[in-house]
Amino acid sequence: MAHDPNNRSATRIVFAAGGTGGHIYPALAVAEALRAERTETDIAFLCSDRAIDARVMGATDEAWTATSAKPFGVRPLTLARFARHWGRALRACRAALREADALVVTGGFVSAPAARAARLEGVPVVLLNLDAVPGKASRLIAPRAHTRLTASHSDATPSDWERLPPVVREGICSPADPGNARGELGLDRDRPTLLITGGSQGARSLNELIEHTLAHHPDAFAGHQVLHQAGEGDATIARLEQAYARAGVPAHVVGFLDRMDLAWGASDAAITRAGAGAVGEAWATRTPALFLPYPFHADDHQRVNAQVLVEASGALMVDDKVQASETCAAFVPALERLTDRDARIAMRNAIEGLGPADGAARVARRVFQIVS
């Protein structure tokens, strides 16, 4: 919805979300919930100039601006780039916020100049934390945020932040019929399906693990077909397609999935990283998952993200040791359990007991309370 500066009867909400799909998709979920509550709501997005932002936002009808914001870091080149682009990013954010009623930030480096701009423009900031361990931007913004919400119940999140269920788009929460979803994705409508994804940008070590497992333990996939989001790169996709073909495992390998509602709807189980988005979508769709947390985060927050489903017996978790041959020893037994129908039923029932993933609607209600 484009902003109409002459229509001040509409509530104007700006989102700062960018750099990864994990920051953008929850913001889109809240935007959707805002409009479900009040159809006339005027919404705009502040994103980064990364290709993933353009791809995700380009698939929507949302108004968005690519800012020059860059990640903060202590290495000289990273710090210099951050400083060089800060002023321009701040000006773009201030321009977007001059008629805004509230700013919603989902963490990440785009949030920092947006929150500073909101303070200068007198716009209240709603911090929506997604990961179990808040990132640098969220920790920086929190002390001056009007409202602090979190989709994590981890002890690593301050106890005075308001707890919410996962923040997930409505299409994910109400997935298509499995057979229809498989048909739309070009899969066998009747064959049990595994979703494999390393997130919106893929995951090299996860791709290599699957390739290794197909070569040495192809029976672990027996009876299943695979929908594999591998990340961009024709060479990677071709190599995985060849590995699946040699192992005799039916598979559809893609670089990016625009329709994650179909992907989750088509799937009986998932093998995935443990970003907050993936954990929330597994919860929302009641999909048994095998999580392999990203191994290079200093705070290991993906492991903490997944713990809520693992402790509820709704998911499995294996350490990604980066070297496929080392990870495989624990991965194959976990995969065999994940592909067992009775085990999946038990895991799905366990997730059911956690309740609905209606965090987006709750965020929307809190935003309207602030601006009313």
Coordinates of C-alpha atoms in Angstrom, one line a residue, residues 10-360:
A10 CA -4.9 6.1 8.1
T11 CA -2.5 4.8 10.8
R12 CA 1.0 4.8 9.3
I13 CA 3.4 2.1 10.5
V14 CA 6.9 1.7 9.3
F15 CA 8.9 -1.5 9.7
A16 CA 12.7 -1.7 9.8
A17 CA 13.6 -5.2 8.7
G18 CA 16.3 -6.4 6.3
G19 CA 19.6 -8.2 5.6
T20 CA 18.0 -11.7 5.8
G21 CA 14.7 -13.3 5.2
G22 CA 14.6 -14.1 8.9
H23 CA 14.2 -10.4 9.7
I24 CA 11.8 -9.5 6.9
Y25 CA 9.3 -12.4 7.0
P26 CA 8.1 -11.8 10.6
A27 CA 7.7 -8.1 9.8
L28 CA 5.6 -9.0 6.8
A29 CA 3.5 -11.3 9.1
V30 CA 2.9 -8.3 11.5
A31 CA 2.0 -6.1 8.5
E32 CA -0.5 -8.7 7.4
A33 CA -2.0 -8.8 10.9
L34 CA -2.2 -5.0 11.1
R35 CA -4.3 -4.9 7.9
A36 CA -6.5 -7.8 9.1
E37 CA -7.3 -5.6 12.1
R38 CA -7.6 -2.3 10.3
T39 CA -7.8 -2.5 6.5
E40 CA -6.9 1.2 6.0
T41 CA -3.5 0.9 7.8
D42 CA -0.7 2.5 5.8
I43 CA 2.5 0.5 5.9
A44 CA 6.1 1.0 4.6
F45 CA 9.3 -0.9 5.0
L46 CA 12.9 0.1 5.5
C47 CA 15.3 -2.6 4.3
S48 CA 18.9 -3.1 3.2
D49 CA 20.4 -3.0 -0.3
R50 CA 21.2 -6.7 -0.2
A51 CA 19.8 -8.9 -3.0
I52 CA 17.8 -11.0 -0.6
D53 CA 15.8 -8.0 0.5
A54 CA 14.9 -7.1 -3.1
R55 CA 13.9 -10.6 -3.8
V56 CA 11.7 -11.0 -0.8
M57 CA 10.1 -7.6 -0.9
G58 CA 9.8 -7.7 -4.7
A59 CA 7.4 -10.6 -4.3
T60 CA 5.1 -8.5 -2.2
D61 CA 2.9 -5.4 -2.9
E62 CA 4.5 -3.6 0.0
A63 CA 6.1 -0.1 -0.3
W64 CA 9.8 -0.4 0.6
T65 CA 13.0 1.6 0.6
A66 CA 16.5 0.1 0.3
T67 CA 18.6 2.0 2.7
S68 CA 22.4 2.1 2.7
A69 CA 22.6 0.6 6.3
K70 CA 25.5 -1.7 6.9
P71 CA 26.4 -4.2 9.7
F72 CA 28.4 -2.9 12.6
G73 CA 31.7 -4.7 13.5
V74 CA 35.0 -4.1 15.2
R75 CA 37.2 -5.1 12.3
P76 CA 38.6 -1.9 10.7
L77 CA 37.0 -2.4 7.2
T78 CA 33.6 -3.4 8.6
L79 CA 33.6 -0.4 11.0
A80 CA 34.7 2.0 8.3
R81 CA 31.9 0.8 6.0
F82 CA 29.4 1.1 8.7
A83 CA 30.5 4.7 9.5
R84 CA 30.6 5.7 5.8
H85 CA 27.0 4.7 5.2
W86 CA 25.5 5.7 8.5
G87 CA 24.6 9.3 7.7
R88 CA 22.9 8.4 4.4
A89 CA 20.9 5.6 6.0
L90 CA 19.8 7.8 8.9
R91 CA 18.6 10.5 6.5
A92 CA 16.6 7.9 4.5
C93 CA 15.0 6.6 7.7
R94 CA 14.1 10.0 9.0
A95 CA 12.4 10.9 5.7
A96 CA 10.3 7.6 5.9
L97 CA 9.4 8.3 9.5
R98 CA 8.3 11.9 9.4
E99 CA 4.6 11.0 9.0
A100 CA 4.7 7.7 10.9
D101 CA 2.7 6.8 14.0
A102 CA 5.1 4.0 15.1
L103 CA 8.2 2.1 14.0
V104 CA 8.5 -1.7 14.4
V105 CA 12.0 -3.1 14.3
T106 CA 12.8 -6.8 14.1
G107 CA 16.5 -6.5 14.9
G108 CA 19.4 -6.7 12.5
F109 CA 21.6 -3.8 11.2
V110 CA 18.8 -2.0 9.4
S111 CA 17.1 -1.5 12.8
A112 CA 19.9 0.7 14.2
P113 CA 19.6 3.8 12.0
A114 CA 15.8 3.4 11.9
A115 CA 15.5 3.5 15.7
R116 CA 17.9 6.5 15.9
A117 CA 15.8 8.3 13.3
A118 CA 12.6 7.4 15.2
R119 CA 14.0 9.0 18.3
L120 CA 14.9 12.2 16.4
E121 CA 11.5 12.3 14.8
G122 CA 9.6 11.5 18.1
V123 CA 8.1 8.3 16.8
P124 CA 7.6 5.4 19.3
V125 CA 9.6 2.3 18.7
V126 CA 8.3 -1.2 19.1
L127 CA 11.1 -3.7 19.4
L128 CA 10.2 -7.2 18.2
N129 CA 12.9 -9.6 19.2
L130 CA 12.9 -12.9 17.4
D131 CA 16.0 -14.9 18.5
A132 CA 16.4 -16.5 21.9
V133 CA 19.6 -14.5 22.5
P134 CA 18.9 -10.9 21.4
G135 CA 21.4 -9.5 18.9
K136 CA 23.5 -6.4 19.1
A137 CA 21.0 -4.1 17.4
S138 CA 18.1 -5.3 19.7
R139 CA 20.2 -4.8 22.8
L140 CA 21.2 -1.3 21.7
I141 CA 17.6 -0.3 20.9
A142 CA 15.9 -1.9 23.9
P143 CA 16.6 0.7 26.6
R144 CA 14.8 3.5 24.6
A145 CA 12.1 1.4 22.9
H146 CA 8.5 2.2 23.9
T147 CA 7.6 -1.5 23.9
R148 CA 9.8 -4.6 24.0
L149 CA 8.2 -7.8 22.7
T150 CA 9.9 -11.2 22.2
A151 CA 9.0 -14.4 20.5
S152 CA 11.5 -16.2 22.7
H153 CA 10.9 -17.6 26.2
S154 CA 14.6 -18.2 26.8
D155 CA 16.3 -17.1 30.0
A156 CA 18.7 -15.2 27.7
T157 CA 15.9 -12.7 27.0
P158 CA 15.2 -10.0 29.7
S159 CA 12.4 -11.1 31.9
D160 CA 10.5 -7.8 31.5
W161 CA 10.1 -8.1 27.8
E162 CA 6.6 -9.2 26.8
R163 CA 6.6 -12.9 25.7
L164 CA 4.7 -13.9 22.6
P165 CA 4.2 -17.1 20.6
P166 CA 6.0 -17.3 17.2
V167 CA 5.4 -14.5 14.7
V168 CA 4.4 -16.3 11.5
R169 CA 2.5 -15.3 8.4
E170 CA -1.1 -16.4 8.1
G171 CA -0.4 -18.4 5.0
I172 CA 2.1 -20.5 7.0
C173 CA -0.3 -21.0 9.8
S174 CA -3.0 -22.2 7.4
P175 CA -1.1 -24.4 4.9
A176 CA -2.5 -25.9 1.8
D177 CA -3.7 -29.5 1.5
P178 CA -0.5 -31.6 1.4
G179 CA -1.4 -33.2 -2.0
N180 CA -2.3 -29.9 -3.6
A181 CA 0.8 -28.2 -2.2
R182 CA 3.0 -31.0 -3.6
G183 CA 1.3 -30.8 -7.0
E184 CA 1.9 -27.0 -7.2
L185 CA 5.6 -27.6 -6.4
G186 CA 6.0 -30.2 -9.0
L187 CA 6.3 -33.1 -6.5
D188 CA 4.5 -36.5 -6.4
R189 CA 1.2 -35.7 -4.7
D190 CA 1.1 -38.9 -2.7
R191 CA 4.7 -39.5 -1.6
P192 CA 6.0 -38.5 1.9
T193 CA 8.0 -35.4 1.6
L194 CA 11.1 -34.0 3.4
L195 CA 11.7 -30.3 3.3
I196 CA 15.5 -29.4 3.5
T197 CA 16.4 -25.8 3.9
G198 CA 19.3 -23.7 5.1
G199 CA 17.2 -20.6 5.2
S200 CA 16.6 -17.9 2.6
Q201 CA 20.3 -17.9 1.6
G202 CA 21.0 -21.6 1.9
A203 CA 23.7 -23.3 4.1
R204 CA 26.8 -24.7 2.6
S205 CA 27.6 -27.2 5.4
L206 CA 24.0 -28.5 5.4
N207 CA 24.1 -29.0 1.6
E208 CA 27.4 -30.9 1.9
L209 CA 26.0 -33.0 4.7
I210 CA 23.1 -34.1 2.5
E211 CA 25.4 -34.8 -0.4
H212 CA 27.6 -37.0 1.8
T213 CA 24.6 -38.8 3.3
L214 CA 23.2 -39.5 -0.1
A215 CA 26.5 -41.0 -1.2
H216 CA 27.0 -43.2 1.9
H217 CA 23.6 -43.8 3.5
P218 CA 21.0 -43.4 0.7
D219 CA 18.6 -45.8 2.5
A220 CA 18.1 -43.1 5.2
F221 CA 15.8 -41.3 2.7
A222 CA 13.9 -44.5 1.6
G223 CA 10.3 -44.0 0.7
H224 CA 10.5 -40.2 0.7
Q225 CA 10.9 -37.4 -1.8
V226 CA 12.8 -34.2 -1.0
L227 CA 12.1 -30.5 -1.6
H228 CA 15.6 -28.9 -1.1
Q229 CA 16.1 -25.1 -0.9
A230 CA 19.9 -25.0 -1.5
G231 CA 20.6 -21.3 -1.8
E232 CA 21.7 -19.5 -4.9
G233 CA 24.3 -21.0 -7.2
D234 CA 23.8 -23.1 -10.2
A235 CA 26.8 -25.3 -9.5
T236 CA 25.5 -26.2 -6.0
I237 CA 22.0 -27.0 -7.4
A238 CA 23.4 -29.2 -10.2
R239 CA 25.7 -31.1 -7.8
L240 CA 22.8 -31.8 -5.4
E241 CA 20.5 -32.9 -8.2
Q242 CA 23.2 -35.4 -9.4
A243 CA 23.6 -36.7 -5.8
Y244 CA 19.9 -37.3 -5.4
A245 CA 19.7 -39.0 -8.8
R246 CA 22.6 -41.3 -8.1
A247 CA 21.0 -42.3 -4.8
G248 CA 17.7 -42.9 -6.4
V249 CA 15.9 -40.3 -4.2
P250 CA 13.2 -38.2 -6.0
A251 CA 14.1 -34.6 -5.3
H252 CA 13.2 -31.0 -6.4
V253 CA 16.2 -28.8 -5.7
V254 CA 15.8 -25.0 -5.9
G255 CA 17.9 -22.0 -5.0
F256 CA 15.1 -20.1 -3.3
L257 CA 11.5 -20.8 -2.4
D258 CA 9.0 -17.9 -2.7
R259 CA 6.1 -19.9 -1.4
M260 CA 7.2 -21.3 2.0
D261 CA 3.5 -21.8 2.8
L262 CA 3.4 -24.5 0.0
A263 CA 6.8 -25.9 1.1
W264 CA 5.6 -26.4 4.7
G265 CA 2.2 -27.6 3.6
A266 CA 3.8 -30.2 1.3
S267 CA 6.1 -31.6 3.9
D268 CA 5.8 -34.4 6.5
A269 CA 9.1 -33.4 8.2
A270 CA 11.9 -30.8 7.8
I271 CA 15.7 -30.7 8.1
T272 CA 16.7 -27.2 8.7
R273 CA 18.8 -24.6 10.4
A274 CA 17.3 -23.2 13.6
G275 CA 16.8 -19.6 12.9
A276 CA 13.8 -18.1 14.7
G277 CA 11.8 -18.2 11.5
A278 CA 12.4 -21.8 10.8
V279 CA 11.5 -22.8 14.4
G280 CA 8.4 -20.6 14.4
E281 CA 7.2 -22.1 11.1
A282 CA 7.8 -25.7 12.3
W283 CA 5.8 -24.8 15.4
A284 CA 3.0 -23.1 13.4
T285 CA 2.6 -26.0 10.9
R286 CA 3.2 -28.8 13.5
T287 CA 6.0 -30.2 11.3
P288 CA 8.5 -32.5 13.0
A289 CA 11.9 -31.1 12.4
L290 CA 15.6 -32.1 12.6
F291 CA 17.5 -28.9 13.5
L292 CA 21.2 -28.3 12.7
P293 CA 21.9 -24.9 14.3
Y294 CA 24.4 -22.6 12.5
P295 CA 27.7 -23.5 14.1
F296 CA 29.5 -20.1 13.9
H297 CA 27.4 -17.8 16.0
A298 CA 29.4 -16.8 19.1
D299 CA 26.2 -16.8 21.2
D300 CA 25.0 -20.1 19.7
H301 CA 21.5 -18.6 19.6
Q302 CA 20.1 -21.0 17.0
R303 CA 20.6 -23.9 19.5
V304 CA 18.6 -21.9 22.1
N305 CA 15.9 -21.1 19.5
A306 CA 15.3 -24.8 18.8
Q307 CA 15.3 -25.8 22.4
V308 CA 11.6 -25.0 22.9
L309 CA 10.6 -27.7 20.4
V310 CA 13.3 -30.2 21.3
E311 CA 12.3 -30.0 25.0
A312 CA 8.7 -30.5 24.1
S313 CA 9.7 -33.7 22.1
G314 CA 8.5 -32.0 18.9
A315 CA 11.9 -31.9 17.2
L316 CA 15.4 -33.3 17.1
M317 CA 18.7 -31.5 17.1
V318 CA 22.1 -32.5 15.9
D319 CA 25.4 -30.5 16.0
D320 CA 26.7 -29.3 12.7
K321 CA 30.4 -30.1 12.9
V322 CA 31.0 -28.4 9.5
Q323 CA 32.8 -31.5 8.2
A324 CA 30.0 -33.7 6.7
S325 CA 31.7 -37.0 7.6
E326 CA 31.8 -35.9 11.3
T327 CA 28.2 -34.7 11.4
C328 CA 26.9 -37.7 9.6
A329 CA 27.4 -40.1 12.6
A330 CA 24.7 -38.4 14.6
F331 CA 22.7 -37.2 11.7
V332 CA 21.8 -40.5 10.1
P333 CA 20.2 -42.0 13.2
A334 CA 18.2 -38.8 13.7
L335 CA 17.1 -38.8 10.1
E336 CA 16.0 -42.4 10.4
R337 CA 13.8 -41.4 13.4
L338 CA 12.5 -38.4 11.5
T339 CA 11.4 -40.6 8.6
D340 CA 9.6 -43.0 10.9
R341 CA 5.8 -42.4 10.6
D342 CA 5.0 -43.3 14.3
A343 CA 7.8 -41.1 15.6
R344 CA 6.5 -38.2 13.4
I345 CA 3.0 -38.6 14.8
A346 CA 4.2 -38.4 18.3
M347 CA 6.3 -35.3 17.5
R348 CA 3.4 -33.6 15.8
N349 CA 1.2 -34.2 18.8
A350 CA 3.8 -32.8 21.1
I351 CA 4.0 -29.6 19.0
E352 CA 0.2 -29.3 19.1
G353 CA 0.4 -29.0 22.8
L354 CA 2.4 -25.8 22.6
G355 CA -0.6 -23.9 21.3
P356 CA -1.1 -21.6 18.3
A357 CA 1.6 -19.5 16.7
D358 CA -0.4 -16.3 16.8
G359 CA 2.3 -13.9 17.7
A360 CA 1.8 -11.6 14.7

